[in-house]
Amino acid sequence: MTTRTPDIDTSDLSSSDALEAARVCVWVWDADTRTLSIRASGASVLPEIEGDWQLKDLTKILDGLSGTALCNALEPDSPSDDEISVELGFAKGGTLRLLGARGSPKTARGLVFATGNSAVPAIEIDLEPVYQPIIRLRDGSIAGFEALARWRDPEGNLQPVSELSHLGNPLAGARLALNMLEGASTALARWHEKYESLNLFVQVNLTGADLFRGDVLERVSSIVQSELFPSNALRVELTEQMAFRDFDAGVAAAVALQASGVALVLDDFGSGYSSLAWLASIPAIGIKLDPQLTQLPVSPRTDSVLSGIARLARSLGMTITAEGIEDFDRVQFLRGIGCDYVQGFAYARPMSFDAATKFLGSQKQLEELKT
Ligand code: C2E
Ligand code: CA
Ligand code: CA
């Protein structure tokens, strides 16, 4: 029997390590000085374009078409917060892609990366996504799923990825990300085909290292462009760990990811890694309250903290998901403070694609009985 070696790293790389591993640079545009700053926070990974560029100097080394496209994207006739996505062709050959979005009329940021040179090795891992339902508190219906990675050990048992976190191979980590994106989008497409009216979403977990990989961003774009499901149905859960060492690079990567076409959700909110600066800087559509918060013993103090966070999220137009709900004791309170979704063993455990499809089928029947 051949034993497949699980070689996945779900622990996070620091931003700078990730930049080195991925041939990616951060870019920041300042409209006042008309400067495009392109930098790697570690070793020089795309040396040909690093530095502070005046737009006119940069366009000199680009081919004519991409020079014009870059100018139009950075200095549009009417500034908006639209995404910025430009293919940069160099006069002497080679292409890069610049992806990001405007933070204000005066600034924009994102990532620039080499395209079409996926270095992710075909590592053999028996990876199988499982799906945990995310339930709408309003009416108990299934709003979507979180896709969670499992691998099959040599005995044939499914294991969580946390069992593998001591192994440190960033390329294998990217393989995990690509497999999970693939699995989740296939599941999403099939569910949308079968149960279109449920308007489901699926949330995939990506690490900071994943975000700094051009091939992961490219894959996300092409999945979204395939239009197999509505554009907001594929979502990515991020933890602040990814911006731990280099906050600006983390924000630029999150902005670029969003520009590639997925909605972002801030995971593990309220645990050690989340901060208000992250909340203020990331264009996310929702937060997930960490079990550390939702499982705190009931007290007036805990209630104030939870309702304060919920108010803050709502004032930013973000949805709130309470995670780690193991019993129904707190559900009334969570509904009262404006939580939109709940996720936890009290409702459903992570399950295979087939089991999740059956689960959806029974929900659909219930709906039809009601109408
Ligand atoms: P996470 O993103 O916070 O995922 C939620 C974890 O909570 C999952 O564990 C889920 O099974 C578990 N959970 C759900 N409901 C309950 C509950 O009511 N009580 C308790 N005690 N736990 C509950 P899992 O699948 O073992 O994943 C653990 C962590 O591993 C995840 O935390 C995430 O950080 C990481 N992970 C899982 N899948 C992926 C993946 O595809 N990519 C990456 N990068 N990380 C992943
Ligand atoms: Ca998660
Ligand atoms: Ca979480």
Coordinates of C-alpha atoms and ligand atoms in Angstrom, one line a residue:
M1 CA 0.0 0.0 0.0
T2 CA 1.3 3.5 -0.8
T3 CA 1.2 5.9 2.0
R4 CA 0.5 9.4 1.0
T5 CA 2.4 11.9 3.0
P6 CA 0.2 14.8 4.2
D7 CA 2.4 17.8 3.7
I8 CA 0.2 20.8 4.4
D9 CA 0.9 23.9 6.4
T10 CA -2.1 25.7 7.7
S11 CA -0.1 27.7 10.2
D12 CA 0.4 31.1 8.8
L13 CA 3.5 32.5 7.2
S14 CA 4.4 36.0 8.0
S15 CA 3.5 38.4 5.2
S16 CA 7.1 38.9 4.2
D17 CA 7.9 35.2 4.0
A18 CA 4.8 34.8 1.9
L19 CA 5.9 37.6 -0.4
E20 CA 9.2 35.9 -1.0
A21 CA 7.6 32.6 -1.7
A22 CA 5.1 34.0 -4.1
R23 CA 6.8 36.5 -6.4
V24 CA 4.3 39.1 -5.4
C25 CA 4.7 42.8 -4.6
V26 CA 2.5 45.3 -2.8
W27 CA 1.6 48.5 -4.8
V28 CA 0.2 51.8 -3.4
W29 CA -0.9 54.7 -5.6
D30 CA -0.8 58.3 -4.3
A31 CA -2.8 60.5 -6.6
D32 CA -1.4 63.8 -5.1
T33 CA 2.2 62.9 -6.0
R34 CA 1.2 60.7 -8.9
T35 CA 3.6 58.0 -7.5
L36 CA 3.1 54.3 -7.8
S37 CA 5.2 52.6 -5.0
I38 CA 5.9 49.0 -5.6
R39 CA 7.7 47.0 -3.0
A40 CA 8.4 43.6 -1.6
S41 CA 8.6 43.5 2.1
G42 CA 11.3 40.8 2.0
A43 CA 13.9 40.0 -0.6
S44 CA 13.6 41.5 -4.0
V45 CA 11.1 39.3 -5.8
L46 CA 10.1 41.3 -8.9
P47 CA 13.2 43.6 -9.1
E48 CA 12.3 44.9 -12.5
I49 CA 9.4 47.0 -11.2
E50 CA 10.2 47.7 -7.5
G51 CA 10.6 51.3 -6.4
D52 CA 8.7 54.6 -6.4
W53 CA 7.6 55.3 -9.9
Q54 CA 6.3 58.4 -11.5
L55 CA 3.6 57.2 -13.8
K56 CA 5.2 58.6 -16.9
D57 CA 8.5 56.7 -16.2
L58 CA 6.7 53.4 -15.6
T59 CA 4.7 53.7 -18.8
K60 CA 8.0 54.1 -20.7
I61 CA 9.0 50.5 -19.9
L62 CA 5.5 49.1 -20.6
D63 CA 4.0 48.3 -24.0
G64 CA 1.8 51.1 -25.3
L65 CA -1.6 49.5 -24.6
S66 CA -0.9 48.5 -21.0
G67 CA 0.7 51.9 -20.3
T68 CA -2.6 53.6 -21.3
A69 CA -4.6 51.0 -19.4
L70 CA -2.6 51.6 -16.3
C71 CA -3.0 55.4 -16.5
N72 CA -6.8 55.0 -17.1
A73 CA -7.1 52.7 -14.2
L74 CA -5.2 54.9 -11.7
E75 CA -6.4 58.2 -12.9
P76 CA -9.9 57.6 -14.3
D77 CA -12.1 60.4 -15.5
S78 CA -14.5 59.8 -12.6
P79 CA -12.9 58.1 -9.6
S80 CA -14.9 55.3 -8.0
D81 CA -14.1 52.5 -5.6
D82 CA -14.2 50.1 -8.4
E83 CA -11.6 47.3 -8.6
I84 CA -8.4 47.9 -10.5
S85 CA -7.2 45.1 -12.7
V86 CA -4.5 45.8 -15.3
E87 CA -2.4 43.4 -17.3
L88 CA 1.1 45.0 -17.5
G89 CA 3.0 44.0 -20.6
F90 CA 6.6 45.0 -20.7
A91 CA 8.2 46.5 -23.8
K92 CA 11.1 44.0 -23.4
G93 CA 8.7 41.1 -22.9
G94 CA 6.9 39.5 -19.9
T95 CA 3.7 40.3 -18.2
L96 CA 2.5 41.0 -14.7
R97 CA -0.9 41.7 -13.3
L98 CA -1.8 44.6 -11.1
L99 CA -4.9 43.9 -9.0
G100 CA -6.5 46.0 -6.2
A101 CA -9.0 48.8 -5.5
R102 CA -9.3 52.4 -4.6
G103 CA -9.4 53.2 -0.8
S104 CA -10.3 56.8 -1.4
P105 CA -10.3 59.1 -4.4
K106 CA -6.6 59.8 -3.7
T107 CA -5.2 56.4 -3.0
A108 CA -5.4 52.8 -4.2
R109 CA -3.6 49.7 -3.3
G110 CA -3.3 46.0 -4.0
L111 CA -0.8 43.4 -5.3
V112 CA 1.2 43.0 -8.4
F113 CA 2.2 39.5 -9.4
A114 CA 3.6 37.3 -12.2
T115 CA 0.8 35.5 -14.1
G116 CA 0.5 32.1 -15.7
N117 CA 3.5 30.5 -14.0
S118 CA 1.8 28.4 -11.4
A119 CA 4.6 26.8 -9.3
V120 CA 2.2 24.7 -7.2
P121 CA 3.4 21.1 -7.4
A122 CA 0.8 18.4 -7.9
I123 CA 1.2 17.0 -4.4
E124 CA -0.8 13.9 -3.8
I125 CA -3.0 14.5 -0.7
D126 CA -6.3 12.8 -0.2
L127 CA -8.1 16.1 0.5
E128 CA -11.8 16.2 1.0
P129 CA -13.7 19.3 1.8
V130 CA -16.5 18.9 4.3
Y131 CA -19.3 21.5 4.7
Q132 CA -20.8 22.9 7.9
P133 CA -24.2 24.6 7.5
I134 CA -24.5 28.3 8.4
I135 CA -28.0 28.9 9.6
R136 CA -30.1 32.1 9.3
L137 CA -31.2 33.1 12.8
R138 CA -34.3 34.8 11.4
D139 CA -36.1 31.7 10.3
G140 CA -33.7 28.7 10.9
S141 CA -33.1 28.2 7.2
I142 CA -29.7 27.3 5.6
A143 CA -27.9 30.4 4.4
G144 CA -24.7 28.7 3.3
F145 CA -21.8 26.5 4.3
E146 CA -18.3 26.9 5.6
A147 CA -15.9 24.5 3.6
L148 CA -13.5 22.9 6.0
A149 CA -10.5 20.8 4.9
R150 CA -10.2 17.1 5.8
W151 CA -7.6 14.6 4.6
R152 CA -7.9 10.9 4.6
D153 CA -5.2 9.1 6.6
P154 CA -3.7 5.8 5.5
E155 CA -6.4 3.9 7.6
G156 CA -9.1 5.7 5.6
N157 CA -10.3 8.0 8.3
L158 CA -11.0 11.7 7.7
Q159 CA -8.7 14.0 9.8
P160 CA -8.8 17.7 10.3
V161 CA -6.0 19.8 8.8
S162 CA -5.0 21.0 12.3
E163 CA -3.3 17.6 12.7
L164 CA -0.8 18.7 10.0
S165 CA 0.0 22.1 11.1
H166 CA 3.6 21.3 12.2
L167 CA 4.6 20.7 8.6
G168 CA 5.9 23.9 7.0
N169 CA 5.7 23.8 3.2
P170 CA 4.1 27.0 1.7
L171 CA 3.6 25.4 -1.7
A172 CA 1.7 22.5 -0.1
G173 CA -0.4 25.1 1.7
A174 CA -1.2 26.7 -1.7
R175 CA -2.2 23.3 -3.0
L176 CA -4.6 23.1 -0.1
A177 CA -6.0 26.5 -1.0
L178 CA -6.4 25.6 -4.7
N179 CA -8.1 22.2 -3.9
M180 CA -10.5 23.8 -1.4
L181 CA -11.4 26.6 -3.9
E182 CA -12.0 24.0 -6.6
G183 CA -14.1 21.7 -4.3
A184 CA -16.1 24.6 -2.9
S185 CA -16.9 26.1 -6.2
T186 CA -17.9 22.8 -7.7
A187 CA -20.2 22.2 -4.8
L188 CA -21.6 25.7 -5.0
A189 CA -22.3 25.3 -8.8
R190 CA -24.1 22.0 -8.2
W191 CA -26.2 23.4 -5.3
H192 CA -27.1 26.5 -7.3
E193 CA -28.2 24.3 -10.2
K194 CA -30.3 22.1 -8.0
Y195 CA -31.6 24.6 -5.4
E196 CA -31.3 28.0 -7.1
S197 CA -34.0 29.6 -4.9
L198 CA -32.0 29.0 -1.7
N199 CA -29.3 31.4 -2.9
L200 CA -26.6 29.7 -0.9
F201 CA -23.1 30.9 -0.2
V202 CA -20.0 28.9 0.5
Q203 CA -17.1 30.3 2.6
V204 CA -13.5 29.0 2.1
N205 CA -10.7 29.6 4.5
L206 CA -7.5 31.2 3.1
T207 CA -4.3 32.0 5.0
G208 CA -2.1 35.1 4.5
A209 CA 0.3 33.0 2.6
D210 CA -2.4 32.0 0.1
L211 CA -3.4 35.6 -0.5
F212 CA 0.1 36.5 -1.5
R213 CA 0.1 33.9 -4.3
G214 CA -0.7 35.1 -7.8
D215 CA -2.0 31.7 -8.8
V216 CA -4.5 31.6 -5.9
L217 CA -5.7 35.1 -7.0
E218 CA -5.9 34.1 -10.6
R219 CA -7.8 30.9 -9.7
V220 CA -10.3 33.0 -7.7
S221 CA -10.8 35.4 -10.6
S222 CA -11.4 32.6 -13.1
I223 CA -13.8 30.8 -10.8
V224 CA -15.8 34.0 -10.3
Q225 CA -15.7 34.8 -14.1
S226 CA -17.1 31.3 -14.9
E227 CA -20.4 32.6 -13.6
L228 CA -21.5 29.1 -12.5
F229 CA -23.1 30.8 -9.5
P230 CA -23.9 34.4 -8.5
S231 CA -20.9 36.6 -7.9
N232 CA -21.4 37.0 -4.1
A233 CA -21.9 33.3 -3.5
L234 CA -18.2 32.4 -3.1
R235 CA -16.7 34.0 0.0
V236 CA -13.4 33.9 1.8
E237 CA -12.8 33.8 5.5
L238 CA -9.7 35.6 6.6
T239 CA -8.1 35.8 10.0
E240 CA -6.0 38.8 11.0
Q241 CA -3.0 36.5 11.5
M242 CA -2.2 37.2 7.9
A243 CA -1.4 40.8 8.6
F244 CA 0.4 40.1 11.8
R245 CA 3.8 41.4 10.9
D246 CA 3.1 43.6 8.0
F247 CA -0.3 45.3 8.3
D248 CA -0.1 47.3 5.1
A249 CA 0.8 44.3 3.0
G250 CA -2.0 42.3 4.6
V251 CA -4.5 45.0 3.8
A252 CA -3.2 45.3 0.2
A253 CA -3.5 41.5 -0.2
A254 CA -7.1 41.5 1.1
V255 CA -8.0 44.4 -1.2
A256 CA -6.5 42.5 -4.2
L257 CA -8.4 39.4 -3.2
Q258 CA -11.7 41.3 -3.1
A259 CA -10.9 42.8 -6.4
S260 CA -10.5 39.3 -7.8
G261 CA -14.2 38.9 -7.2
V262 CA -15.0 37.3 -3.9
A263 CA -16.6 38.7 -0.8
L264 CA -14.5 38.7 2.4
V265 CA -15.5 37.7 5.9
L266 CA -13.4 38.3 9.0
D267 CA -12.9 35.0 10.8
D268 CA -12.2 34.5 14.5
F269 CA -13.4 38.0 15.4
G270 CA -12.9 38.7 19.1
S271 CA -10.1 36.1 19.5
G272 CA -6.5 37.1 20.1
Y273 CA -5.7 38.0 16.5
S274 CA -8.5 40.4 15.6
S275 CA -8.2 44.1 16.0
L276 CA -10.3 47.1 15.3
A277 CA -7.6 48.4 12.8
W278 CA -8.2 45.3 10.7
L279 CA -12.0 45.9 10.9
A280 CA -11.5 49.5 9.8
S281 CA -9.2 48.7 6.9
I282 CA -10.6 45.5 5.3
P283 CA -13.5 45.8 2.9
A284 CA -15.2 42.7 4.4
I285 CA -19.0 42.0 4.3
G286 CA -19.2 40.3 7.6
I287 CA -17.5 39.1 10.8
K288 CA -17.6 35.7 12.5
L289 CA -17.6 35.9 16.3
D290 CA -15.1 33.5 17.6
P291 CA -16.3 30.7 20.0
Q292 CA -14.0 32.3 22.6
L293 CA -16.6 35.1 22.7
T294 CA -19.8 33.3 22.0
Q295 CA -19.0 30.6 24.7
L296 CA -18.1 33.1 27.5
P297 CA -20.2 32.6 30.6
V298 CA -23.3 34.8 30.6
S299 CA -22.8 38.0 32.5
P300 CA -23.8 41.7 32.0
R301 CA -20.2 42.4 31.1
T302 CA -20.1 39.7 28.4
D303 CA -23.5 40.8 27.1
S304 CA -22.3 44.4 26.7
V305 CA -19.2 43.3 24.8
L306 CA -21.2 41.1 22.4
S307 CA -23.9 43.7 21.8
G308 CA -21.2 46.5 21.4
I309 CA -19.4 44.4 18.7
A310 CA -22.7 43.6 17.0
R311 CA -23.6 47.3 16.9
L312 CA -20.2 48.2 15.5
A313 CA -20.5 45.6 12.8
R314 CA -24.0 46.6 11.9
S315 CA -23.0 50.3 11.7
L316 CA -20.4 49.2 9.1
G317 CA -23.1 47.3 7.2
M318 CA -21.5 44.0 8.0
T319 CA -23.3 40.7 8.7
I320 CA -22.6 38.9 12.0
T321 CA -22.2 35.1 12.3
A322 CA -21.8 33.5 15.8
E323 CA -19.6 30.5 15.7
G324 CA -19.2 27.5 18.1
I325 CA -22.9 27.4 19.1
E326 CA -23.1 24.1 20.9
D327 CA -26.5 24.6 22.6
F328 CA -29.5 26.9 22.2
D329 CA -29.1 28.8 25.5
R330 CA -27.7 31.9 23.9
V331 CA -29.6 31.9 20.7
Q332 CA -32.4 34.2 21.9
F333 CA -29.8 36.7 23.1
L334 CA -27.8 36.5 19.8
R335 CA -30.9 37.2 17.8
G336 CA -31.7 40.1 20.1
I337 CA -28.4 41.8 19.5
G338 CA -28.8 41.5 15.7
C339 CA -26.8 38.4 14.8
D340 CA -27.6 37.2 11.3
Y341 CA -26.2 33.7 11.3
V342 CA -25.2 30.9 13.6
Q343 CA -22.9 28.0 13.1
G344 CA -22.1 25.2 15.5
F345 CA -22.7 21.6 16.6
A346 CA -26.1 22.5 18.0
Y347 CA -27.3 23.0 14.4
A348 CA -25.1 20.7 12.3
R349 CA -21.6 19.3 12.2
P350 CA -19.4 19.5 9.2
M351 CA -20.6 16.9 6.6
S352 CA -19.6 15.4 3.3
F353 CA -20.9 17.0 0.0
D354 CA -23.5 14.2 -0.4
A355 CA -24.8 14.6 3.2
A356 CA -24.9 18.4 2.7
T357 CA -26.9 17.9 -0.5
K358 CA -29.4 15.7 1.4
F359 CA -29.6 18.2 4.2
L360 CA -30.5 20.9 1.6
G361 CA -33.1 18.6 0.0
S362 CA -34.9 18.2 3.4
Q363 CA -34.8 22.0 3.9
K364 CA -36.3 22.5 0.4
Q365 CA -39.1 20.0 1.2
L366 CA -39.8 21.9 4.4
E367 CA -40.1 25.1 2.5
E368 CA -42.4 23.6 0.0
L369 CA -44.7 22.3 2.7
K370 CA -44.9 25.8 4.2
T371 CA -46.0 27.3 0.9
Ligands
C2E1 P1 -12.1 27.8 11.7 O1 -12.0 28.5 10.4 O2 -12.4 28.7 12.9 O3 -13.2 26.7 11.6 C1 -14.2 26.4 12.5 C2 -13.8 25.1 13.3 O4 -14.8 25.0 14.4 C3 -13.9 23.8 12.5 O5 -12.9 23.0 12.9 C4 -15.3 23.3 12.9 O6 -15.4 21.9 12.7 C5 -15.3 23.7 14.3 N1 -16.7 23.8 14.9 C6 -17.8 24.1 14.3 N2 -18.9 24.1 15.1 C7 -18.3 23.9 16.4 C8 -18.9 23.9 17.7 O7 -20.1 24.1 17.9 N3 -18.0 23.6 18.7 C9 -16.7 23.4 18.5 N4 -16.0 23.2 19.6 N5 -16.1 23.5 17.3 C10 -16.9 23.7 16.2 P2 -11.9 22.3 11.9 O8 -12.6 21.8 10.7 O9 -11.2 21.2 12.8 O10 -11.0 23.4 11.5 C11 -10.1 24.0 12.5 C12 -9.3 25.1 11.9 O11 -8.5 24.6 10.8 C13 -10.2 26.1 11.2 O12 -10.8 27.0 12.1 C14 -9.2 26.8 10.2 O13 -8.5 27.7 10.9 C15 -8.4 25.6 9.8 N6 -8.9 25.1 8.5 C16 -9.9 24.2 8.3 N7 -10.1 24.0 6.9 C17 -9.2 24.9 6.3 C18 -8.9 25.1 5.0 O14 -9.5 24.7 4.0 N8 -7.9 26.0 4.8 C19 -7.2 26.6 5.8 N9 -6.2 27.5 5.5 N10 -7.5 26.4 7.1 C20 -8.4 25.5 7.3
CA2 CA -13.2 29.7 9.3
CA3 CA -13.5 30.7 13.0

